[in-house]
Amino acid sequence: MTTETYTLTVGKLTRELPLVRPTPTTRLPLVEFLGDTQLAQAAAKEIQGLIPAGTDMLFTCETSSIPLVHSLAEIMNLPYEVARKRRRPYMQDPIIQDVQSMTLGVGETLWLDKRHGENLRGKNVTIVLDVVASGGTVLSLEKIVVRAGGKPFGRVAAFSPGKPKLEIKVMQELPVFDAKSKG
Amino acid sequence: MKTHSVEIGALKRELPVITVAPGVAVALLNLLGDTELTEEAAQVLAAKMPKGIEVLVTPEVKAVTLAHVISRILGIPYIVARKTVKPYMHQPVTREVLSITTGKPQLLVIDGFDIPKIKDKKVAVIDDVVSTGGTLRSLSSLITDIGGHVTATLAVFTEGDPREDVIALGHLPLYLE
């Protein structure tokens, strides 16, 4: 396997990220907040300034964004909710929303239990994700916010591979490499 | 709605009692989105962490924030066992598990990249609720197979039958009809 990496800098932290190949022709750095407490905290500190003033609540989906959003919620003292990617047996009357993903080519579905949806009602809700590529997940999360009676108020991501394809505040763009140029 | 009162450290919560299968209801603990409760549970559990633990392992999804905060407090790294094999994983190891809150078999996956962080290390497993212990058994066997030593299991609550092998802050009843 390749030892090529990309050096990421967030605040005072650096990480050597492995390059992965999401499509046959491109390679991207793989950034992972799960298991990296320091990186999640450093990124949360950096993106708090991107959260629009007046935000009542943060909203994300499982799993890789959770440590980032939790850290952000801690430092901003804001509540957050997490949309799930599978139905759980304890969900009652959940909001079910399909994701139109342009990159995956496979359908994904987001679930938010009614009890949690009620927390979004009447709130200014800002979507926060670790990485945004096509933006399909952002749009689906916003649909859930609207269906729950909340107001989509802002869009923030820690990273996007290249320029984001929808309007969103991004902390840092990650480079997209041509897979043919190396290895 | 029927609820069950719990105390976690200095905090109180009313947990909704939810039917998850015919004749089976559980008091539902939710840490995701509740930073205050997660912080409190993590502080109290961190104080109970046995000496010498080198790495925490937690199953995806509901205990991720708990492990994250315990990791932050104690400065011990944590690793998330995922529920699906990701395309970017390197030689992942997997184990099947039957979970009470999902009702069907699911997978636990540890990325090959994470194996050196577990091998020959003293491991504490972190979960939100340990019920039948199915997840715990599968995760422990997975950790043992890759050379880790499961030294402790910490959870906010045990559920159903009381268990001595889990360091927990309380016990939840299982509602059987």
PDB file of C-alpha atoms in Angstrom, chain A:
ATOM      1  CA  MET A   1       0.000   0.000   0.000  1.00  0.00           C
ATOM      2  CA  THR A   2       1.005   3.582  -0.535  1.00  0.00           C
ATOM      3  CA  THR A   3       2.755   5.627   2.092  1.00  0.00           C
ATOM      4  CA  GLU A   4       1.870   8.916   0.444  1.00  0.00           C
ATOM      5  CA  THR A   5       0.207  11.349   2.767  1.00  0.00           C
ATOM      6  CA  TYR A   6      -1.071  14.895   2.871  1.00  0.00           C
ATOM      7  CA  THR A   7      -0.078  17.135   5.770  1.00  0.00           C
ATOM      8  CA  LEU A   8      -3.121  18.757   7.312  1.00  0.00           C
ATOM      9  CA  THR A   9      -2.813  21.726   9.649  1.00  0.00           C
ATOM     10  CA  VAL A  10      -5.688  22.762  11.912  1.00  0.00           C
ATOM     11  CA  GLY A  11      -4.816  25.439  14.456  1.00  0.00           C
ATOM     12  CA  LYS A  12      -1.608  24.218  16.084  1.00  0.00           C
ATOM     13  CA  LEU A  13      -2.160  20.565  15.149  1.00  0.00           C
ATOM     14  CA  THR A  14      -0.783  18.732  12.164  1.00  0.00           C
ATOM     15  CA  ARG A  15      -1.837  15.322  10.886  1.00  0.00           C
ATOM     16  CA  GLU A  16      -0.431  13.137   8.126  1.00  0.00           C
ATOM     17  CA  LEU A  17      -3.539  12.003   6.257  1.00  0.00           C
ATOM     18  CA  PRO A  18      -3.530   8.921   4.023  1.00  0.00           C
ATOM     19  CA  LEU A  19      -4.704   9.442   0.442  1.00  0.00           C
ATOM     20  CA  VAL A  20      -7.718   7.399  -0.624  1.00  0.00           C
ATOM     21  CA  ARG A  21      -9.259   6.889  -4.031  1.00  0.00           C
ATOM     22  CA  PRO A  22     -13.010   7.599  -3.979  1.00  0.00           C
ATOM     23  CA  THR A  23     -13.198   7.366  -7.797  1.00  0.00           C
ATOM     24  CA  PRO A  24     -10.823   5.660 -10.253  1.00  0.00           C
ATOM     25  CA  THR A  25      -9.311   8.984 -11.338  1.00  0.00           C
ATOM     26  CA  THR A  26      -9.016  10.967  -8.121  1.00  0.00           C
ATOM     27  CA  ARG A  27      -7.325  10.700  -4.765  1.00  0.00           C
ATOM     28  CA  LEU A  28      -8.132  12.674  -1.642  1.00  0.00           C
ATOM     29  CA  PRO A  29      -6.764  12.981   1.883  1.00  0.00           C
ATOM     30  CA  LEU A  30      -8.858  10.959   4.352  1.00  0.00           C
ATOM     31  CA  VAL A  31      -9.626  13.016   7.427  1.00  0.00           C
ATOM     32  CA  GLU A  32     -11.095  11.257  10.460  1.00  0.00           C
ATOM     33  CA  PHE A  33     -12.482  12.860  13.614  1.00  0.00           C
ATOM     34  CA  LEU A  34     -13.589   9.544  15.133  1.00  0.00           C
ATOM     35  CA  GLY A  35     -10.914   8.558  17.612  1.00  0.00           C
ATOM     36  CA  ASP A  36      -9.010  11.851  17.290  1.00  0.00           C
ATOM     37  CA  THR A  37     -10.168  13.923  20.256  1.00  0.00           C
ATOM     38  CA  GLN A  38      -7.575  16.663  19.692  1.00  0.00           C
ATOM     39  CA  LEU A  39      -8.380  17.135  16.014  1.00  0.00           C
ATOM     40  CA  ALA A  40     -12.123  17.336  16.737  1.00  0.00           C
ATOM     41  CA  GLN A  41     -11.520  19.972  19.395  1.00  0.00           C
ATOM     42  CA  ALA A  42      -9.090  21.978  17.262  1.00  0.00           C
ATOM     43  CA  ALA A  43     -11.451  21.985  14.270  1.00  0.00           C
ATOM     44  CA  ALA A  44     -14.401  22.932  16.479  1.00  0.00           C
ATOM     45  CA  LYS A  45     -12.448  25.923  17.740  1.00  0.00           C
ATOM     46  CA  GLU A  46     -11.651  26.957  14.167  1.00  0.00           C
ATOM     47  CA  ILE A  47     -15.185  26.646  12.789  1.00  0.00           C
ATOM     48  CA  GLN A  48     -17.087  28.262  15.637  1.00  0.00           C
ATOM     49  CA  GLY A  49     -16.594  31.629  13.935  1.00  0.00           C
ATOM     50  CA  LEU A  50     -18.406  30.265  10.855  1.00  0.00           C
ATOM     51  CA  ILE A  51     -21.596  29.471  12.783  1.00  0.00           C
ATOM     52  CA  PRO A  52     -24.035  32.313  12.055  1.00  0.00           C
ATOM     53  CA  ALA A  53     -25.011  34.458  15.038  1.00  0.00           C
ATOM     54  CA  GLY A  54     -28.560  33.612  16.086  1.00  0.00           C
ATOM     55  CA  THR A  55     -28.158  29.855  15.623  1.00  0.00           C
ATOM     56  CA  ASP A  56     -30.288  28.018  18.203  1.00  0.00           C
ATOM     57  CA  MET A  57     -29.246  24.490  17.389  1.00  0.00           C
ATOM     58  CA  LEU A  58     -26.709  22.435  15.429  1.00  0.00           C
ATOM     59  CA  PHE A  59     -27.769  19.505  13.261  1.00  0.00           C
ATOM     60  CA  THR A  60     -25.665  16.746  11.741  1.00  0.00           C
ATOM     61  CA  CYS A  61     -25.877  13.107  10.726  1.00  0.00           C
ATOM     62  CA  GLU A  62     -24.050  10.043  11.948  1.00  0.00           C
ATOM     63  CA  THR A  63     -21.242   9.015  12.319  1.00  0.00           C
ATOM     64  CA  SER A  64     -17.984  10.677  11.368  1.00  0.00           C
ATOM     65  CA  SER A  65     -19.191  14.242  12.118  1.00  0.00           C
ATOM     66  CA  ILE A  66     -20.356  13.452  15.664  1.00  0.00           C
ATOM     67  CA  PRO A  67     -17.126  14.219  17.609  1.00  0.00           C
ATOM     68  CA  LEU A  68     -16.739  17.529  15.740  1.00  0.00           C
ATOM     69  CA  VAL A  69     -20.319  18.631  16.363  1.00  0.00           C
ATOM     70  CA  HIS A  70     -20.196  17.500  19.977  1.00  0.00           C
ATOM     71  CA  SER A  71     -17.006  19.520  20.569  1.00  0.00           C
ATOM     72  CA  LEU A  72     -18.546  22.540  18.835  1.00  0.00           C
ATOM     73  CA  ALA A  73     -21.726  22.237  20.904  1.00  0.00           C
ATOM     74  CA  GLU A  74     -19.573  22.118  24.054  1.00  0.00           C
ATOM     75  CA  ILE A  75     -17.642  25.306  23.318  1.00  0.00           C
ATOM     76  CA  MET A  76     -20.635  27.252  21.944  1.00  0.00           C
ATOM     77  CA  ASN A  77     -23.028  25.930  24.582  1.00  0.00           C
ATOM     78  CA  LEU A  78     -25.577  24.971  21.905  1.00  0.00           C
ATOM     79  CA  PRO A  79     -27.767  21.874  21.718  1.00  0.00           C
ATOM     80  CA  TYR A  80     -27.447  19.534  18.730  1.00  0.00           C
ATOM     81  CA  GLU A  81     -29.333  16.704  17.093  1.00  0.00           C
ATOM     82  CA  VAL A  82     -28.063  13.785  15.024  1.00  0.00           C
ATOM     83  CA  ALA A  83     -29.938  12.255  12.086  1.00  0.00           C
ATOM     84  CA  ARG A  84     -29.365   8.511  11.870  1.00  0.00           C
ATOM     85  CA  LYS A  85     -28.631   6.489   8.749  1.00  0.00           C
ATOM     86  CA  ARG A  86     -30.696   3.474   9.773  1.00  0.00           C
ATOM     87  CA  ARG A  87     -34.034   3.013  11.363  1.00  0.00           C
ATOM     88  CA  ARG A  88     -33.694   2.086  15.022  1.00  0.00           C
ATOM     89  CA  PRO A  89     -36.360  -0.116  16.669  1.00  0.00           C
ATOM     90  CA  TYR A  90     -37.110   2.558  19.265  1.00  0.00           C
ATOM     91  CA  MET A  91     -38.013   5.220  16.706  1.00  0.00           C
ATOM     92  CA  GLN A  92     -41.655   6.230  16.735  1.00  0.00           C
ATOM     93  CA  ASP A  93     -43.114   8.146  13.806  1.00  0.00           C
ATOM     94  CA  PRO A  94     -39.667   9.270  12.574  1.00  0.00           C
ATOM     95  CA  ILE A  95     -38.999  11.769   9.771  1.00  0.00           C
ATOM     96  CA  ILE A  96     -37.598   9.731   6.870  1.00  0.00           C
ATOM     97  CA  GLN A  97     -35.645  11.601   4.204  1.00  0.00           C
ATOM     98  CA  ASP A  98     -33.850  10.239   1.134  1.00  0.00           C
ATOM     99  CA  VAL A  99     -30.456  11.679   0.232  1.00  0.00           C
ATOM    100  CA  GLN A 100     -29.797  12.584  -3.381  1.00  0.00           C
ATOM    101  CA  SER A 101     -26.109  11.843  -3.478  1.00  0.00           C
ATOM    102  CA  MET A 102     -24.257  12.732  -6.643  1.00  0.00           C
ATOM    103  CA  THR A 103     -20.993  11.125  -5.644  1.00  0.00           C
ATOM    104  CA  LEU A 104     -22.074   7.797  -4.243  1.00  0.00           C
ATOM    105  CA  GLY A 105     -24.556   6.798  -6.894  1.00  0.00           C
ATOM    106  CA  VAL A 106     -26.371   4.821  -4.215  1.00  0.00           C
ATOM    107  CA  GLY A 107     -29.376   5.986  -2.290  1.00  0.00           C
ATOM    108  CA  GLU A 108     -29.023   6.759   1.368  1.00  0.00           C
ATOM    109  CA  THR A 109     -31.785   7.501   3.841  1.00  0.00           C
ATOM    110  CA  LEU A 110     -31.706   9.678   6.943  1.00  0.00           C
ATOM    111  CA  TRP A 111     -33.943   9.083   9.960  1.00  0.00           C
ATOM    112  CA  LEU A 112     -34.822  11.427  12.783  1.00  0.00           C
ATOM    113  CA  ASP A 113     -37.005  10.121  15.583  1.00  0.00           C
ATOM    114  CA  LYS A 114     -40.074  12.290  16.163  1.00  0.00           C
ATOM    115  CA  ARG A 115     -39.011  13.049  19.738  1.00  0.00           C
ATOM    116  CA  HIS A 116     -35.797  14.577  18.422  1.00  0.00           C
ATOM    117  CA  GLY A 117     -37.508  16.332  15.527  1.00  0.00           C
ATOM    118  CA  GLU A 118     -39.645  18.188  18.054  1.00  0.00           C
ATOM    119  CA  ASN A 119     -36.480  19.839  19.372  1.00  0.00           C
ATOM    120  CA  LEU A 120     -35.943  21.519  15.976  1.00  0.00           C
ATOM    121  CA  ARG A 121     -39.390  23.115  15.811  1.00  0.00           C
ATOM    122  CA  GLY A 122     -39.269  26.918  15.650  1.00  0.00           C
ATOM    123  CA  LYS A 123     -35.462  26.907  15.912  1.00  0.00           C
ATOM    124  CA  ASN A 124     -32.736  28.466  13.759  1.00  0.00           C
ATOM    125  CA  VAL A 125     -30.863  25.317  12.811  1.00  0.00           C
ATOM    126  CA  THR A 126     -27.336  25.299  11.383  1.00  0.00           C
ATOM    127  CA  ILE A 127     -26.118  22.172   9.581  1.00  0.00           C
ATOM    128  CA  VAL A 128     -22.569  21.102  10.520  1.00  0.00           C
ATOM    129  CA  LEU A 129     -20.680  18.282   8.788  1.00  0.00           C
ATOM    130  CA  ASP A 130     -17.094  17.053   8.786  1.00  0.00           C
ATOM    131  CA  VAL A 131     -16.731  16.806   5.008  1.00  0.00           C
ATOM    132  CA  VAL A 132     -19.059  18.088   2.290  1.00  0.00           C
ATOM    133  CA  ALA A 133     -18.586  16.882  -1.277  1.00  0.00           C
ATOM    134  CA  SER A 134     -21.686  17.061  -3.471  1.00  0.00           C
ATOM    135  CA  GLY A 135     -23.803  18.617  -0.749  1.00  0.00           C
ATOM    136  CA  GLY A 136     -26.582  16.062  -1.065  1.00  0.00           C
ATOM    137  CA  THR A 137     -26.477  15.308   2.643  1.00  0.00           C
ATOM    138  CA  VAL A 138     -26.682  19.028   3.510  1.00  0.00           C
ATOM    139  CA  LEU A 139     -29.790  19.467   1.363  1.00  0.00           C
ATOM    140  CA  SER A 140     -31.437  16.399   2.905  1.00  0.00           C
ATOM    141  CA  LEU A 141     -30.694  17.564   6.432  1.00  0.00           C
ATOM    142  CA  GLU A 142     -32.266  20.920   5.552  1.00  0.00           C
ATOM    143  CA  LYS A 143     -35.374  19.140   4.285  1.00  0.00           C
ATOM    144  CA  ILE A 144     -35.617  17.373   7.642  1.00  0.00           C
ATOM    145  CA  VAL A 145     -35.286  20.723   9.437  1.00  0.00           C
ATOM    146  CA  VAL A 146     -38.145  22.169   7.378  1.00  0.00           C
ATOM    147  CA  ARG A 147     -40.318  19.081   7.874  1.00  0.00           C
ATOM    148  CA  ALA A 148     -39.696  19.308  11.626  1.00  0.00           C
ATOM    149  CA  GLY A 149     -40.857  22.928  11.634  1.00  0.00           C
ATOM    150  CA  GLY A 150     -37.410  24.480  12.050  1.00  0.00           C
ATOM    151  CA  LYS A 151     -35.611  27.058   9.934  1.00  0.00           C
ATOM    152  CA  PRO A 152     -32.457  26.161   7.948  1.00  0.00           C
ATOM    153  CA  PHE A 153     -30.201  28.938   9.167  1.00  0.00           C
ATOM    154  CA  GLY A 154     -26.652  28.114   8.133  1.00  0.00           C
ATOM    155  CA  ARG A 155     -24.360  25.552   6.488  1.00  0.00           C
ATOM    156  CA  VAL A 156     -20.890  24.841   7.820  1.00  0.00           C
ATOM    157  CA  ALA A 157     -18.358  22.111   7.035  1.00  0.00           C
ATOM    158  CA  ALA A 158     -14.855  21.508   8.321  1.00  0.00           C
ATOM    159  CA  PHE A 159     -13.600  20.310   4.941  1.00  0.00           C
ATOM    160  CA  SER A 160     -14.519  20.045   1.294  1.00  0.00           C
ATOM    161  CA  PRO A 161     -12.546  18.224  -1.379  1.00  0.00           C
ATOM    162  CA  GLY A 162     -11.838  21.115  -3.774  1.00  0.00           C
ATOM    163  CA  LYS A 163     -14.401  23.887  -4.065  1.00  0.00           C
ATOM    164  CA  PRO A 164     -17.761  23.032  -2.495  1.00  0.00           C
ATOM    165  CA  LYS A 165     -20.546  22.490  -5.016  1.00  0.00           C
ATOM    166  CA  LEU A 166     -23.148  24.389  -3.038  1.00  0.00           C
ATOM    167  CA  GLU A 167     -23.130  27.518  -0.928  1.00  0.00           C
ATOM    168  CA  ILE A 168     -21.555  26.574   2.379  1.00  0.00           C
ATOM    169  CA  LYS A 169     -18.962  27.962   4.777  1.00  0.00           C
ATOM    170  CA  VAL A 170     -15.921  25.689   4.807  1.00  0.00           C
ATOM    171  CA  MET A 171     -12.999  25.847   7.228  1.00  0.00           C
ATOM    172  CA  GLN A 172     -10.518  24.331   4.800  1.00  0.00           C
ATOM    173  CA  GLU A 173     -10.497  22.972   1.252  1.00  0.00           C
ATOM    174  CA  LEU A 174      -8.677  19.679   0.773  1.00  0.00           C
ATOM    175  CA  PRO A 175      -6.662  19.072  -2.395  1.00  0.00           C
ATOM    176  CA  VAL A 176      -7.923  16.617  -5.011  1.00  0.00           C
ATOM    177  CA  PHE A 177      -5.084  14.736  -6.685  1.00  0.00           C
ATOM    178  CA  ASP A 178      -5.070  13.108 -10.085  1.00  0.00           C
ATOM    179  CA  ALA A 179      -4.804   9.375  -9.410  1.00  0.00           C
ATOM    180  CA  LYS A 180      -2.737   8.837 -12.563  1.00  0.00           C
ATOM    181  CA  SER A 181      -0.034  11.289 -11.610  1.00  0.00           C
ATOM    182  CA  LYS A 182       1.345   8.997  -8.930  1.00  0.00           C
ATOM    183  CA  GLY A 183       1.078   5.265  -8.418  1.00  0.00           C
TER     184      GLY A 183
END
